[in-house]
CSV table of C-alpha atoms in Angstrom, one decimal:
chain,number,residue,atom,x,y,z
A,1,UNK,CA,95.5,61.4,123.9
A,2,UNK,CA,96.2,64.8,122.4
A,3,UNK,CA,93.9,67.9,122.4
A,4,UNK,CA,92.5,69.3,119.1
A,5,UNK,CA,91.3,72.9,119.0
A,6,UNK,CA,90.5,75.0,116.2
A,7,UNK,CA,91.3,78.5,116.7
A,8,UNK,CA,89.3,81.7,114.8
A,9,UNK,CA,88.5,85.3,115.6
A,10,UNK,CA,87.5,88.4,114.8
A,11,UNK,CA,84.7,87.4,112.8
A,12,UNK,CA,82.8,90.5,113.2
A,13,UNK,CA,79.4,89.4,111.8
A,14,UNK,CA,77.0,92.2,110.6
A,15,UNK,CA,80.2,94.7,109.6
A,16,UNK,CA,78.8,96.9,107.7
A,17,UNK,CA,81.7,98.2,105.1
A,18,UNK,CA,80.3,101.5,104.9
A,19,UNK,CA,84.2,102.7,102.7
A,20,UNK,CA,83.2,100.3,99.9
A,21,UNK,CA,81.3,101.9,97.7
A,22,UNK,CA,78.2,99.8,95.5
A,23,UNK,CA,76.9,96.1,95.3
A,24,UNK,CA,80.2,95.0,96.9
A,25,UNK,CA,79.4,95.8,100.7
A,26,UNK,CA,76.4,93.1,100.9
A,27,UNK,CA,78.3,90.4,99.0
A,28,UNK,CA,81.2,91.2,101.9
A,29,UNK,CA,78.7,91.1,104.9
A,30,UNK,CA,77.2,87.8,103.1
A,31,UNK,CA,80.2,86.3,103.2
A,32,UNK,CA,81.3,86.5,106.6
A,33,UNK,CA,78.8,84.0,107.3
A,34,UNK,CA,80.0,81.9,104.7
A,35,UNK,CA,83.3,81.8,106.2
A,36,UNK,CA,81.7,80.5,109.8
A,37,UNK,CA,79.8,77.8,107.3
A,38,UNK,CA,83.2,77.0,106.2
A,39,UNK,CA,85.1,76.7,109.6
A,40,UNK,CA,81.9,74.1,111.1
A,41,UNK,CA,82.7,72.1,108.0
A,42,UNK,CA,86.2,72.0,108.7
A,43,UNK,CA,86.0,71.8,112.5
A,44,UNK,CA,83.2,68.8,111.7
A,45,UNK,CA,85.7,67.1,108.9
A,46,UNK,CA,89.2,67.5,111.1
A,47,UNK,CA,87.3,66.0,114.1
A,48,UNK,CA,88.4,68.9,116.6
A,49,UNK,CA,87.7,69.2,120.1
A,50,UNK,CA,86.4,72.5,120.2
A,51,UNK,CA,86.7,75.7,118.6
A,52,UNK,CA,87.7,78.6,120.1
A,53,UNK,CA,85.9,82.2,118.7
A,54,UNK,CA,89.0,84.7,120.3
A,55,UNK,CA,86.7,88.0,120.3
A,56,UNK,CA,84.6,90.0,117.9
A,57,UNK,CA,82.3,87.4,116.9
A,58,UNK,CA,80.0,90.6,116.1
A,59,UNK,CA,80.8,93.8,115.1
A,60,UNK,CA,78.9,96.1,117.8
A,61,UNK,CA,76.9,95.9,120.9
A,62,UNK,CA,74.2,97.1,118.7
A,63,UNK,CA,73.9,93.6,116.5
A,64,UNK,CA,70.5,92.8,115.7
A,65,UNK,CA,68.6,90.0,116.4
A,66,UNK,CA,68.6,88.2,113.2
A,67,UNK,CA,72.2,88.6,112.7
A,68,UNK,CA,72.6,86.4,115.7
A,69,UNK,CA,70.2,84.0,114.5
A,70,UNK,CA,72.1,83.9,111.1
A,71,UNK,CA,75.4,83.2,113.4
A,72,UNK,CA,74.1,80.3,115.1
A,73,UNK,CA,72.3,78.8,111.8
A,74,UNK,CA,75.7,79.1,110.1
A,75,UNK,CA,77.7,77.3,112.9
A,76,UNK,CA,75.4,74.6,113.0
A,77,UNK,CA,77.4,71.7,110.8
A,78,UNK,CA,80.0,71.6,113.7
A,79,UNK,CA,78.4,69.7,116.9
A,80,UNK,CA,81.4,70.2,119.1
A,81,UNK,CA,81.5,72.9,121.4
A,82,UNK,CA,82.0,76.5,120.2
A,83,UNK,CA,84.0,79.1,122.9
A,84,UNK,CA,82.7,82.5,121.6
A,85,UNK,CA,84.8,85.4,123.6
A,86,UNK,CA,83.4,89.1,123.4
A,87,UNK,CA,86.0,91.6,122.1
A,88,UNK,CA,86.0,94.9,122.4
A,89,UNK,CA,83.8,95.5,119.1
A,90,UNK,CA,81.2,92.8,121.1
A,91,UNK,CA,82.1,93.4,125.1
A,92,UNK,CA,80.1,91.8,127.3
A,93,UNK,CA,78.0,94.7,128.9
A,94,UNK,CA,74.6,94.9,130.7
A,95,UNK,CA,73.1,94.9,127.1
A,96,UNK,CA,75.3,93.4,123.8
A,97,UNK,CA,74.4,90.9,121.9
A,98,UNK,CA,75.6,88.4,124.5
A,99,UNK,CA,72.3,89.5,126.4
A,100,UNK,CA,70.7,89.0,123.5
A,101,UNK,CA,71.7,85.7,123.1
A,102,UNK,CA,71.1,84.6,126.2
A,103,UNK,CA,67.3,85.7,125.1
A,104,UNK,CA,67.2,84.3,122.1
A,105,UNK,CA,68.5,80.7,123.2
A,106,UNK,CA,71.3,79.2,122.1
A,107,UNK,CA,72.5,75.4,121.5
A,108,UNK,CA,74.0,73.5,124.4
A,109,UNK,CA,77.4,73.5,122.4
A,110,UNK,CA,77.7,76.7,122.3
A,111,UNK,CA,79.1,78.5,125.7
A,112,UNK,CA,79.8,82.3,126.0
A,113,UNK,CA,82.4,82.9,127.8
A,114,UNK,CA,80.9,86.2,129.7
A,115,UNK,CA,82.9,85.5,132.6
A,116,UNK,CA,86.6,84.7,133.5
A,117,UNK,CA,85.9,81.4,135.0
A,118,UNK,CA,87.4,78.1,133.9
A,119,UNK,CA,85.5,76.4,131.3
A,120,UNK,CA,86.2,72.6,131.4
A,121,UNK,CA,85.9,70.6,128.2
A,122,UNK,CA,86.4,66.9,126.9
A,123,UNK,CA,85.5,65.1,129.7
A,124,UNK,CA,88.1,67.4,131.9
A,125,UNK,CA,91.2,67.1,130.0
A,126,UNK,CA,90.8,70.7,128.5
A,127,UNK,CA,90.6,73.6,130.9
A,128,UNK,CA,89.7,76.7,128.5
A,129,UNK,CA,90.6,80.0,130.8
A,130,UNK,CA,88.8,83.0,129.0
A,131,UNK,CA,89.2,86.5,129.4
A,132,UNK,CA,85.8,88.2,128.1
A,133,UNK,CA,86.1,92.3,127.7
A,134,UNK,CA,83.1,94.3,129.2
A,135,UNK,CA,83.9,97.5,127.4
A,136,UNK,CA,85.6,98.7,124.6
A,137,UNK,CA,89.1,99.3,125.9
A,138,UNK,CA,90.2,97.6,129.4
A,139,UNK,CA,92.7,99.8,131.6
A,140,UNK,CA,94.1,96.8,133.1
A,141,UNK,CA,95.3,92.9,131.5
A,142,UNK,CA,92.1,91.2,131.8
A,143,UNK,CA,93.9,87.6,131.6
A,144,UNK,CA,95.8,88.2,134.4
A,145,UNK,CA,92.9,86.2,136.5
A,146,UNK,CA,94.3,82.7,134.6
A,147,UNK,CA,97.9,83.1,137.1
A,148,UNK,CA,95.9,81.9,140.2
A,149,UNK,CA,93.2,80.2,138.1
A,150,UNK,CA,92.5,76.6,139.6
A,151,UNK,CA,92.6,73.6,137.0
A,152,UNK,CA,93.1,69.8,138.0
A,153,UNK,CA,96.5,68.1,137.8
A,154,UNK,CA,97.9,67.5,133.9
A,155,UNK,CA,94.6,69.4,132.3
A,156,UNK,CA,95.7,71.0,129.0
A,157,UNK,CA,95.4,75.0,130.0
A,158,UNK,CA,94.2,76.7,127.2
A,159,UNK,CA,93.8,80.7,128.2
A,160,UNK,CA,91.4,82.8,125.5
A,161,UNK,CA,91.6,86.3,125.2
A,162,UNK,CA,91.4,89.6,122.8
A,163,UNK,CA,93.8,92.3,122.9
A,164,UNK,CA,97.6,93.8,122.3
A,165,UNK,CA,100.4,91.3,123.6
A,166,UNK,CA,102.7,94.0,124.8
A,167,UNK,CA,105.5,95.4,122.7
A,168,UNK,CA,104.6,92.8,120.0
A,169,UNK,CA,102.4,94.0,117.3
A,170,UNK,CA,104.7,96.1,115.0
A,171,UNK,CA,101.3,98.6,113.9
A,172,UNK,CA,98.1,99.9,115.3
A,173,UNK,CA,97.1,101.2,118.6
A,174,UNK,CA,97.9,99.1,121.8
A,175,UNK,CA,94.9,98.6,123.8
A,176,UNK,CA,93.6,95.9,126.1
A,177,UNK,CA,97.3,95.0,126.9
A,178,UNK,CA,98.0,91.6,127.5
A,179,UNK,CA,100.9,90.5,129.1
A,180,UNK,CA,103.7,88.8,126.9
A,181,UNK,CA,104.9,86.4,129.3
A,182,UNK,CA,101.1,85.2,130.6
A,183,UNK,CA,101.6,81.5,129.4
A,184,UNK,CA,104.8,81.1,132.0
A,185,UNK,CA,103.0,83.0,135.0
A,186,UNK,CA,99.5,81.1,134.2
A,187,UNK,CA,101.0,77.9,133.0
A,188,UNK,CA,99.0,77.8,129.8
A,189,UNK,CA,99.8,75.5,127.4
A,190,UNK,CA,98.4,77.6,124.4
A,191,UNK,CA,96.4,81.4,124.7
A,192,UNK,CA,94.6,81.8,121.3
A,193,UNK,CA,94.7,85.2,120.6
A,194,UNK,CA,92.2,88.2,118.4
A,195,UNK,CA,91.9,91.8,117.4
A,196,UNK,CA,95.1,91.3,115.2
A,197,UNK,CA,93.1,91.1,112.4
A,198,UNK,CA,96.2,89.2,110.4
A,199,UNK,CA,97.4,85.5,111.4
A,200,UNK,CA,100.7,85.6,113.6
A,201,UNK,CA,102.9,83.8,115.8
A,202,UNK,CA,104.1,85.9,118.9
A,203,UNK,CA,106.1,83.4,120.6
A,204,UNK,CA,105.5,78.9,120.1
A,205,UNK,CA,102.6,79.3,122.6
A,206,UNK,CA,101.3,83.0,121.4
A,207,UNK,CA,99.2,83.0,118.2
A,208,UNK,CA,96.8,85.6,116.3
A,209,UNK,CA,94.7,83.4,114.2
A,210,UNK,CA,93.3,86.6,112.2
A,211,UNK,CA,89.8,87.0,110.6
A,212,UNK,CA,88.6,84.2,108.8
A,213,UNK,CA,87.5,86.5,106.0
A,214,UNK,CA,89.5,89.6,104.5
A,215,UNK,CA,88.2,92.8,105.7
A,216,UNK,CA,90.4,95.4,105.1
A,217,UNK,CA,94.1,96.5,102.4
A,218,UNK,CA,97.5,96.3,104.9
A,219,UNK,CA,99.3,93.1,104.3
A,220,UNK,CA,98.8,91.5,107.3
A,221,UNK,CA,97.8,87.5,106.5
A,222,UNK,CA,94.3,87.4,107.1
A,223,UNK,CA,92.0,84.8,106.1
A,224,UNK,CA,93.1,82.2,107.8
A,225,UNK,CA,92.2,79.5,111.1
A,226,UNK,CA,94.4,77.5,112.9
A,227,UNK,CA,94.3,74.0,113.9
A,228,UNK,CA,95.7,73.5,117.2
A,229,UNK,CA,97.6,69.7,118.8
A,230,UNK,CA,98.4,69.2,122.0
A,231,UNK,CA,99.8,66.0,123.3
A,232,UNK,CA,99.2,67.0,127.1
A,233,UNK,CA,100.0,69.3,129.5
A,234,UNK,CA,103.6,71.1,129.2
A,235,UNK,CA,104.1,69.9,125.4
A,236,UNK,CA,104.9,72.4,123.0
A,237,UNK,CA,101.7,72.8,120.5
A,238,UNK,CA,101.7,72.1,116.8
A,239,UNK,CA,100.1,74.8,115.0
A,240,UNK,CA,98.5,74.3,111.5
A,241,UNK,CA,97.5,77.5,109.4
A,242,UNK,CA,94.4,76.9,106.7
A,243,UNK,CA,93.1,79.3,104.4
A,244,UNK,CA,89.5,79.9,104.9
A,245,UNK,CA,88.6,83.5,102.8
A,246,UNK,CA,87.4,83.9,99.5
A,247,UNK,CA,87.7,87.9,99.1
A,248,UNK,CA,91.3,89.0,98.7
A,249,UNK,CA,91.6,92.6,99.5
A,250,UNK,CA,95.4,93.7,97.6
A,251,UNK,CA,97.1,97.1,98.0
A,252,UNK,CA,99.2,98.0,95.1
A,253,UNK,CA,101.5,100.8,94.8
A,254,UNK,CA,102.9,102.4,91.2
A,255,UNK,CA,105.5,104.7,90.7
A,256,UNK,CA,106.8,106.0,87.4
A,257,UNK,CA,107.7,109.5,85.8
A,258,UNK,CA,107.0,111.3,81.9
A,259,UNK,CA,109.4,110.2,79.5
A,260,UNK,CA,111.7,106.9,78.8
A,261,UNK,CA,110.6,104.3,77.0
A,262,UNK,CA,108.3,102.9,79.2
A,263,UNK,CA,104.7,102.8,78.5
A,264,UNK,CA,103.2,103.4,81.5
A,265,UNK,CA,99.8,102.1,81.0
A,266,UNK,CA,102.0,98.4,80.3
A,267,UNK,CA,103.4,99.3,84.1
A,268,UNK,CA,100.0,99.9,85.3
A,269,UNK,CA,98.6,96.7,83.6
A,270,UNK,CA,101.5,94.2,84.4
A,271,UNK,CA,101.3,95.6,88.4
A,272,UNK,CA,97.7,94.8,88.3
A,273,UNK,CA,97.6,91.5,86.7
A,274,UNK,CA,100.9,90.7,89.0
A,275,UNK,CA,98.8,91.1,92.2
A,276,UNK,CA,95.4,89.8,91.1
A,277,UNK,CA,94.5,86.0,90.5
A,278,UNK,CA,90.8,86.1,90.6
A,279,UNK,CA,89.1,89.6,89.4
A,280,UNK,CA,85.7,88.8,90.2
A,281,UNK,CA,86.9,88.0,94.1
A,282,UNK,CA,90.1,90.6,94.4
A,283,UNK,CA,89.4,94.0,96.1
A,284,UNK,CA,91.9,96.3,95.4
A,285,UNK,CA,93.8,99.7,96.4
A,286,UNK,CA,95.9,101.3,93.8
A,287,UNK,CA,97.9,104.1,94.3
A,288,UNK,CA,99.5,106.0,91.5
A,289,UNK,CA,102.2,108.4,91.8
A,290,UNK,CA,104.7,110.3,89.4
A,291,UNK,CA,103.8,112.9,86.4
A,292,UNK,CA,101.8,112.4,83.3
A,293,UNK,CA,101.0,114.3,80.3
A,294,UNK,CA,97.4,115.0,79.7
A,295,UNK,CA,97.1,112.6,77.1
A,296,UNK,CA,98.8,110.0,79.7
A,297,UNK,CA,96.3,110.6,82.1
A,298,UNK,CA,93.6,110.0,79.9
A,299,UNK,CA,94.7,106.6,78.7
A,300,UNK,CA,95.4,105.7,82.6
A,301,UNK,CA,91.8,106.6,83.4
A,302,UNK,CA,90.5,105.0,80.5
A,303,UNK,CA,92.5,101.6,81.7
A,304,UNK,CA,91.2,102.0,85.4
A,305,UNK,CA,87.6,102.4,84.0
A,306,UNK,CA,88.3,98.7,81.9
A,307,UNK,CA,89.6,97.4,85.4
A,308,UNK,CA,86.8,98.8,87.7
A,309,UNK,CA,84.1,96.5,85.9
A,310,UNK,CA,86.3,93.7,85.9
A,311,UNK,CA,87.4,93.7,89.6
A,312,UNK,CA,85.1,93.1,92.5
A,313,UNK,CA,86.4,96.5,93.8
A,314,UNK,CA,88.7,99.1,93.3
A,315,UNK,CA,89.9,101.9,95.1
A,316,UNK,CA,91.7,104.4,93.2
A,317,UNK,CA,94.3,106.9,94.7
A,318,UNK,CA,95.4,109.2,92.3
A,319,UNK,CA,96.4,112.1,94.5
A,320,UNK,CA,100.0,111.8,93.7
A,321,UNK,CA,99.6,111.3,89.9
A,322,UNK,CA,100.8,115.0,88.9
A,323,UNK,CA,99.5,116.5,86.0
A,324,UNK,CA,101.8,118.0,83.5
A,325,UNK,CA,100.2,119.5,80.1
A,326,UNK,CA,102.2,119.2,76.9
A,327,UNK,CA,101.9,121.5,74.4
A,328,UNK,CA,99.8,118.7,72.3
A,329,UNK,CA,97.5,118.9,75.1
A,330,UNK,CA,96.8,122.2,75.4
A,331,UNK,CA,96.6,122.6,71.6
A,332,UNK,CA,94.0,119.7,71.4
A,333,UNK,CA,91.8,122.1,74.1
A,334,UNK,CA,92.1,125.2,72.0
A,335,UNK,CA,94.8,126.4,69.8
A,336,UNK,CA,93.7,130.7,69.6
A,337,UNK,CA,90.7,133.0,70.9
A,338,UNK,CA,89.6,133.0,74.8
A,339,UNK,CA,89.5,129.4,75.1
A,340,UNK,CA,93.1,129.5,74.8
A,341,UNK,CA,93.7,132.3,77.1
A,342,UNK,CA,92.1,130.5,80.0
A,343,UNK,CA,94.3,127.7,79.2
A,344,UNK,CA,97.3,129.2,79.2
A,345,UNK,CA,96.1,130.9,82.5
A,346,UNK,CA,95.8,128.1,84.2
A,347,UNK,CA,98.5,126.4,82.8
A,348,UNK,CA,100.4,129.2,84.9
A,349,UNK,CA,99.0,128.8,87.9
A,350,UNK,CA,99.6,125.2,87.5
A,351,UNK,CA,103.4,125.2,86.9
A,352,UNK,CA,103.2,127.7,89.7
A,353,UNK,CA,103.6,125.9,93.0
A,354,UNK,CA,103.5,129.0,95.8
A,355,UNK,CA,99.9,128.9,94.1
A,356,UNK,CA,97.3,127.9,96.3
A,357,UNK,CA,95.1,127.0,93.6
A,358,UNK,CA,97.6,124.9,92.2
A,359,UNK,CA,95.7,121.5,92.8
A,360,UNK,CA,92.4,123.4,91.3
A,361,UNK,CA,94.3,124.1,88.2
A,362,UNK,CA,95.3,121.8,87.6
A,363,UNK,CA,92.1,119.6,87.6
A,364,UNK,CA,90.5,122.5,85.5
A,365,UNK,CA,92.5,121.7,82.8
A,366,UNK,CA,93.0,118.3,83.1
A,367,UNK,CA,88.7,118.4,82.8
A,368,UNK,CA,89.0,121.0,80.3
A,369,UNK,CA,90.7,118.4,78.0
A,370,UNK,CA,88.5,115.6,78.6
A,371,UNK,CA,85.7,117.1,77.4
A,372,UNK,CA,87.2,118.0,74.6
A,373,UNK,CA,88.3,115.4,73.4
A,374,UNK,CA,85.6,113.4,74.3
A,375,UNK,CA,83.5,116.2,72.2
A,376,UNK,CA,85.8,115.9,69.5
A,377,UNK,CA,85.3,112.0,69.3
C-alpha cells in the first residue's frame, strides 16, 4: 500500500511585515494561519499519512506564546500526524519556541523533530529522517546523519530538512548547504525540502514545496503544498502541486519614453489590469521608468492614487520615471516676475546632469507645479 504525505514549509507564523505599510500587515499575519486552517482541511479531506512542516513553522526564536497556541488551534482539523522541522528563522536552541512548546503541551500528533533521529510513522512503513537546524546558519550539511541512519527492510525513507541543495537554487544566498546527491547516499525515497520560499523540483526525488502563503514580490511560485505518493521503497514518487494562498504579491515593470502616440497612462492601466485578477487580494510592486512631461506625471500620479485604494497594496517605484518640463509646464507655474526666475533656475540645474542637485530639482519643480495647479483648480 502506497505512502501519502503532504508536504508544506516555511510557514513563518507571527511574520511581522514591517515593509508593508498600513491595515495590510495584520490582514497578512492573519492569514498565515488561515493557510495552516486550509492545509488540515486538505490533509483531513485527501486522507494523507502525515504532513511534513520542512522548517520555519515560526518566524523567530522570539515567537510568543499565544502565537504558538494560535498554531496548534489552527492545525487541529487534521488528526494525522504533523512533522514540524525548525529552520533557521525557528532553530532548535536551548530556548525557541520549540522549548516553549514543549511547555505549553502539545497534541500527541504533533512531533517536533528537535533531533536527527528516525521518526517512524504508519505502523512502521514510513521512516521520516529529519534534519532540525539549532542556529541560524549551519557550517556543515546537517542531513548528512540520514547516510548511516538505521530504518527496517522496504520502509519508505523520507529525509526532512531546511536549507540550500548545492549549486541548485539560481538566486539568494547559499546557506545551510545540503548535499545534492543525499537521496543516493541515504537511500531516501523523497527529502521534502524549505527555505526556498517558491515551489520547485530539484531533481524527481528533490522538491521545495514553498510557503503556503505569499510573502514577498520575486516570481518564484509560492503559495503552494504538495501531495506526495509513494508505492514503496525504491519507486519513483508522484508529486501533486495545489494552490493554497489567497494574497497574490505581483511585481510589475513599465517602460516607456515622451512622445509617440502612445498614451502612457493606457500603458500603465493595461499593465496593471494584465497582472491583477483580484484587487482587493493582489499586492503589488510597480516600477516605472522612462521620461515624462510634468503634466504626464501628474496624470500618472493621479492613476496610481485611483489604484492604491483599489488594491490591497501597492508599492510604487518611481525612481526611474525622469522628469522633463515642457514649456506648458513651466508656463502653467509662472509665466513672468520671480516665480519664473526660480523656475527657470531650476529648470537649469535640472537639464544639467554634472549637477549634484539634479534629483532635488527636479522634485522642486515637479512640487512646484502641483501645487499650482492644484491651487489653480
Amino acid at each position: 500500500m502506497s505512502i501519502t504525505l503532504l508536504h508544506t514549509a516555511d510557514w513563518q507564523l507571527g511574520k511581522p511585515f514591517g515593509s508593508i505599510e498600513g491595515d495590510t500587515a495584520a490582514l497578512l499575519r492573519e492569514e498565515r494561519f488561515e493557510a495552516v486552517k486550509r492545509i488540515a482541511a486538505l490533509a483531513q479531506d485527501r486522507k494523507v499519512d502525515a504532513v511534513l512542516v520542512a522548517g520555519d513553522v515560526f518566524d523567530s526564536a522570539t515567537t510568543p506564546d499565544q502565537i504558538i497556541q494560535r498554531a496548534l488551534e489552527s492545525m487541529k482539523t487534521y488528526s494525522g500526524p504533523w512533522v514540524l522541522l525548525p529552520g533557521n528563522h525557528d532553530p532548535a536552541q536551548s530556548e525557541s519556541p520549540w522549548t516553549r512548546l514543549n511547555r505549553i503541551g502539545f497534541p500527541k500528533n504533533v512531533i517536533p523533530a528537535v533531533n536527527p533521529e528516525v521518526i517512524t510513522l504508519v505502523g512502521g512503513r514510513l521512516a521520516v529522517l529529519p534534519a532540525p537546524l539549532t542556529r541560524k546558519n549551519e557550517p556543515d550539511d546537517v542531513t548528512q546523519w540520514m547516510d548511516t541512519a538505521e530504518t527496517t527492510p522496504n520502509v519508505i525513507r523520507v529525509g526532512l530538512a531546511h536549507g540550500s541543495i548545492c549549486n541548485k537554487l539560481p538566486e539568494g544566498d547559499a546557506t545551510n548547504q545540503i548535499a545534492d546527491d543525499r537521496p543516493v547516499k541515504a537511500n531516501l525515497d523523497y527529502l521534502a525540502l524549505g527555505d526556498w520560499h517558491g515551489t520547485k523540483e530539484i531533481a524527481p526525488k528533490i522538491w521545495y514545496s514553498g510557503t503556503p502563503e505569499p510573502d514577498r514580490f520575486p516570481r518564484n511560485d509560492p503559495g503552494n503544498v504538495l501531495i506526495v505518493s509513494i508505492d514503496k521503497s525504491g519507486s519513483a514518487p508522484k508529486v501533486e502541486k495545489i494552490a493554497t494562498g489567497r494574497y497574490q504579491w505581483h511585481r510589475c515593470e513599465i517602460a516607456y519614453g515622451v512622445g509617440g502616440d502612445v498614451d502612457p497612462i493606457s500603458v500603465i492601466e493595461a499593465a496593471i489590469e494584465d497582472a491583477v485578477e483580484n484587487p482587493n487580494e493582489t499586492l503589488l510592486r510597480l516600477q516605472i521608468s522612462g521620461t515624462t512631461d510634468l503634466a504626464g506625471r501628474r496624470r500618472i500620479e493621479d492613476s496610481l492614487n485611483i489604484w492604491e485604494a483599489r488594491l490591497r497594496y501597492l508599492r510604487r517605484r518611481l525612481k526611474e520615471l525622469v522628469d522633463e518640463p515642457s514649456a506648458d509646464d513651466l508656463d502653467a507655474i509662472d509665466k513672468s516676475g520671480f516665480v519664473r526666475a526660480a523656475v527657470d533656475e531650476l529648470k537649469t540645474m535640472a537639464d544639467d546632469p554634472t549637477n549634484q542637485r539634479q534629483d532635488i530639482a527636479r522634485t522642486a519643480l515637479r512640487i512646484l507645479y502641483f501645487e499650482h495647479i492644484a491651487a489653480g483648480n
